[in-house]
Short mmCIF file of N, CA and C in Angstrom, two decimals:
data_model
loop_
_atom_site.label_atom_id
_atom_site.label_comp_id
_atom_site.label_asym_id
_atom_site.label_seq_id
_atom_site.Cartn_x
_atom_site.Cartn_y
_atom_site.Cartn_z
N MET A 1 -4.03 -86.78 9.54
CA MET A 1 -5.38 -86.05 9.33
C MET A 1 -4.07 -84.82 9.90
N LYS A 2 -2.69 -85.18 11.19
CA LYS A 2 -2.30 -84.90 11.56
C LYS A 2 -1.26 -83.71 11.15
N LYS A 3 -1.00 -84.25 10.72
CA LYS A 3 -0.06 -83.14 9.19
C LYS A 3 -0.22 -82.23 8.39
N VAL A 4 -1.65 -82.66 7.65
CA VAL A 4 -2.22 -81.31 8.37
C VAL A 4 -2.89 -80.48 9.00
N LEU A 5 -3.29 -81.42 9.87
CA LEU A 5 -3.81 -80.40 11.60
C LEU A 5 -2.70 -79.24 11.57
N VAL A 6 -0.93 -79.81 11.44
CA VAL A 6 0.31 -78.76 11.72
C VAL A 6 -0.21 -77.79 9.97
N VAL A 7 0.43 -78.57 8.73
CA VAL A 7 0.51 -77.39 7.96
C VAL A 7 -0.78 -76.82 8.55
N LEU A 8 -1.93 -76.41 8.32
CA LEU A 8 -2.84 -75.24 9.15
C LEU A 8 -2.21 -73.95 9.54
N ALA A 9 -1.75 -75.46 10.61
CA ALA A 9 -1.36 -74.76 12.33
C ALA A 9 -0.74 -73.32 12.08
N ALA A 10 0.31 -74.02 11.10
CA ALA A 10 1.62 -73.37 10.67
C ALA A 10 1.46 -72.20 9.97
N ALA A 11 0.84 -72.38 9.05
CA ALA A 11 0.71 -71.37 7.79
C ALA A 11 -0.89 -69.98 9.39
N GLY A 12 -1.70 -70.21 9.61
CA GLY A 12 -2.13 -69.29 10.48
C GLY A 12 -0.93 -69.00 11.24
N LEU A 13 0.17 -69.88 11.71
CA LEU A 13 1.01 -68.69 12.16
C LEU A 13 1.69 -67.72 11.96
N LEU A 14 2.11 -68.32 10.48
CA LEU A 14 2.05 -67.56 9.93
C LEU A 14 1.78 -65.95 9.22
N PHE A 15 -0.06 -66.54 9.03
CA PHE A 15 -0.22 -65.64 8.86
C PHE A 15 -0.66 -64.50 9.97
N ALA A 16 -0.43 -64.93 11.00
CA ALA A 16 -1.22 -63.97 12.44
C ALA A 16 0.27 -63.87 12.04
N MET A 17 1.37 -63.80 12.56
CA MET A 17 2.49 -62.51 12.40
C MET A 17 3.39 -61.81 11.91
N SER A 18 1.96 -61.92 10.49
CA SER A 18 2.94 -60.73 9.89
C SER A 18 1.60 -59.70 9.39
N SER A 19 2.04 -58.20 10.08
CA SER A 19 1.28 -57.88 10.51
C SER A 19 0.96 -56.61 9.56
N CYS A 20 0.10 -56.03 8.83
CA CYS A 20 -0.92 -55.05 7.84
C CYS A 20 0.13 -53.50 8.08
N THR A 21 0.30 -52.79 6.84
CA THR A 21 0.57 -51.30 7.25
C THR A 21 -0.06 -50.90 7.78
N LYS A 22 0.05 -49.53 7.70
CA LYS A 22 -0.98 -48.20 7.88
C LYS A 22 -0.33 -47.01 6.75
N LYS A 23 -1.22 -46.11 6.45
CA LYS A 23 -0.78 -45.28 6.43
C LYS A 23 -0.67 -43.95 7.06
N CYS A 24 0.08 -42.98 7.39
CA CYS A 24 -0.19 -41.70 8.07
C CYS A 24 -0.17 -40.48 7.38
N THR A 25 -0.74 -39.62 7.75
CA THR A 25 -1.00 -38.52 7.60
C THR A 25 -0.11 -37.24 8.43
N CYS A 26 0.71 -36.55 8.51
CA CYS A 26 1.75 -35.55 8.75
C CYS A 26 1.85 -34.34 8.96
N LYS A 27 0.98 -33.82 9.56
CA LYS A 27 1.14 -32.38 9.30
C LYS A 27 2.28 -31.60 10.49
N TYR A 28 2.43 -30.48 9.86
CA TYR A 28 3.78 -29.51 11.31
C TYR A 28 2.55 -28.78 11.58
N TYR A 29 2.88 -27.82 12.95
CA TYR A 29 2.16 -27.24 13.32
C TYR A 29 3.66 -25.94 13.88
N ILE A 30 2.60 -24.77 13.96
CA ILE A 30 4.01 -23.81 14.23
C ILE A 30 2.59 -23.33 16.05
N ALA A 31 2.68 -23.55 17.02
CA ALA A 31 1.69 -22.91 17.75
C ALA A 31 0.67 -22.81 18.03
N GLY A 32 0.47 -24.91 17.46
CA GLY A 32 -0.81 -24.76 17.74
C GLY A 32 -1.13 -23.92 16.32
N VAL A 33 -0.84 -24.30 15.45
CA VAL A 33 -1.31 -23.64 13.77
C VAL A 33 -0.65 -24.96 12.97
N GLU A 34 -1.85 -24.65 11.49
CA GLU A 34 -0.70 -25.97 11.04
C GLU A 34 0.36 -25.57 10.53
N ASP A 35 1.18 -25.74 9.23
CA ASP A 35 1.78 -25.10 8.63
C ASP A 35 1.87 -25.60 6.76
N THR A 36 1.22 -24.53 7.07
CA THR A 36 0.42 -24.56 5.35
C THR A 36 1.23 -24.06 4.49
N THR A 37 1.74 -24.56 4.45
CA THR A 37 3.01 -23.44 3.98
C THR A 37 3.47 -25.81 3.05
N LEU A 38 3.90 -26.50 4.22
CA LEU A 38 4.75 -27.55 4.21
C LEU A 38 3.01 -28.89 3.47
N THR A 39 3.47 -29.40 2.97
CA THR A 39 2.52 -30.30 1.93
C THR A 39 2.32 -31.61 3.04
N PRO A 40 1.31 -32.29 3.87
CA PRO A 40 1.33 -33.29 5.00
C PRO A 40 1.56 -34.29 4.12
N ASP A 41 2.53 -35.26 4.69
CA ASP A 41 3.94 -36.45 4.90
C ASP A 41 2.48 -37.16 4.64
N GLU A 42 3.00 -38.98 4.30
CA GLU A 42 2.55 -39.96 4.15
C GLU A 42 2.62 -40.25 4.09
N ILE A 43 3.05 -41.24 5.68
CA ILE A 43 3.83 -42.63 6.17
C ILE A 43 3.10 -44.12 6.38
N GLU A 44 4.15 -44.43 5.90
CA GLU A 44 3.32 -46.58 5.98
C GLU A 44 3.98 -46.56 6.94
N VAL A 45 3.33 -47.35 8.57
CA VAL A 45 3.54 -48.08 9.67
C VAL A 45 3.44 -49.22 9.43
N GLY A 46 3.67 -49.73 10.38
CA GLY A 46 3.48 -51.85 10.12
C GLY A 46 4.28 -52.14 9.77
N GLY A 47 4.51 -53.89 9.40
CA GLY A 47 4.34 -54.71 9.08
C GLY A 47 6.17 -54.43 9.01
N THR A 48 7.14 -54.50 8.04
CA THR A 48 8.16 -54.10 7.99
C THR A 48 9.25 -52.88 7.67
N THR A 49 8.24 -51.85 8.68
CA THR A 49 8.42 -50.05 8.54
C THR A 49 9.68 -50.24 9.72
N GLY A 50 9.14 -50.76 10.27
CA GLY A 50 9.81 -50.15 11.44
C GLY A 50 9.32 -49.15 13.03
N TYR A 51 7.74 -48.76 12.15
CA TYR A 51 7.92 -48.09 13.15
C TYR A 51 6.75 -48.87 13.72
N LYS A 52 6.26 -49.13 14.79
CA LYS A 52 3.79 -50.19 14.79
C LYS A 52 3.39 -49.41 15.17
N ASN A 53 3.54 -47.43 15.07
CA ASN A 53 1.60 -47.24 15.03
C ASN A 53 2.51 -45.91 14.40
N CYS A 54 0.77 -44.85 13.81
CA CYS A 54 1.60 -43.07 14.33
C CYS A 54 2.58 -42.96 14.75
N ALA A 55 2.72 -42.80 15.90
CA ALA A 55 3.11 -42.13 17.82
C ALA A 55 4.37 -42.81 18.05
N ASP A 56 4.45 -43.66 17.23
CA ASP A 56 5.87 -43.70 17.28
C ASP A 56 7.21 -43.33 16.06
N PHE A 57 6.15 -43.37 14.90
CA PHE A 57 6.83 -42.44 13.90
C PHE A 57 7.40 -40.90 14.67
N GLN A 58 6.18 -40.46 15.13
CA GLN A 58 6.56 -39.03 16.05
C GLN A 58 7.73 -39.21 17.44
N GLU A 59 7.09 -40.24 17.74
CA GLU A 59 8.18 -39.28 18.72
C GLU A 59 9.37 -40.42 18.36
N LYS A 60 9.56 -40.94 17.26
CA LYS A 60 11.28 -41.40 16.53
C LYS A 60 11.79 -40.29 16.06
N GLN A 61 10.88 -38.88 15.79
CA GLN A 61 11.25 -38.05 14.63
C GLN A 61 12.37 -36.93 14.99
N ILE A 62 12.83 -36.71 14.99
CA ILE A 62 13.87 -35.49 14.88
C ILE A 62 12.28 -34.61 15.70
N GLY A 63 12.71 -33.59 17.38
CA GLY A 63 11.36 -32.99 17.11
C GLY A 63 10.51 -32.74 17.59
N GLY A 64 9.93 -34.62 17.18
CA GLY A 64 8.36 -35.21 17.20
C GLY A 64 7.39 -33.49 17.01
N TYR A 65 6.48 -33.73 18.27
CA TYR A 65 5.19 -32.72 18.76
C TYR A 65 5.53 -32.92 20.40
N ASP A 66 5.57 -31.35 20.83
CA ASP A 66 6.28 -30.71 21.86
C ASP A 66 4.51 -30.44 21.91
N GLU A 67 3.62 -30.97 23.27
CA GLU A 67 2.20 -30.53 23.45
C GLU A 67 2.50 -29.34 24.39
N THR A 68 3.36 -28.62 25.05
CA THR A 68 3.49 -27.02 25.82
C THR A 68 3.71 -26.17 24.58
N THR A 69 3.93 -26.16 23.27
CA THR A 69 4.67 -25.48 22.42
C THR A 69 2.82 -25.28 21.59
N LYS A 70 2.94 -26.67 21.35
CA LYS A 70 2.26 -26.56 20.14
C LYS A 70 2.87 -26.77 19.17
N SER A 71 3.66 -27.45 19.02
CA SER A 71 4.54 -26.96 17.79
C SER A 71 4.98 -28.51 17.22
N GLY A 72 5.59 -28.20 15.88
CA GLY A 72 6.08 -29.65 15.36
C GLY A 72 5.18 -30.96 14.87
N MET A 73 6.31 -31.58 14.47
CA MET A 73 4.76 -33.01 13.95
C MET A 73 4.53 -33.33 14.53
N LYS A 74 2.84 -33.52 14.03
CA LYS A 74 1.57 -34.54 14.19
C LYS A 74 1.45 -35.49 13.87
N CYS A 75 1.36 -36.54 13.60
CA CYS A 75 1.34 -37.82 12.93
C CYS A 75 0.20 -38.33 13.05
N GLU A 76 -1.09 -38.91 12.64
CA GLU A 76 -2.32 -39.68 12.97
C GLU A 76 -2.58 -40.95 11.42
#
């Protein structure tokens, strides 16, 4: 019985450590206005992608989104 419990606990631990992926939509803005000439990007984050969430992806990109000028790429 103890062996079954150990196997179930190990399986549960593996399941808990594997995280799901999520899709983020990244849009581009210039002075607070969406740039409709560029198609929004669909990006996967989480799991083994190297990005924890949409904001993490946005921050690690060159430029990201500048709140003062309201310009750049914004992911949600």
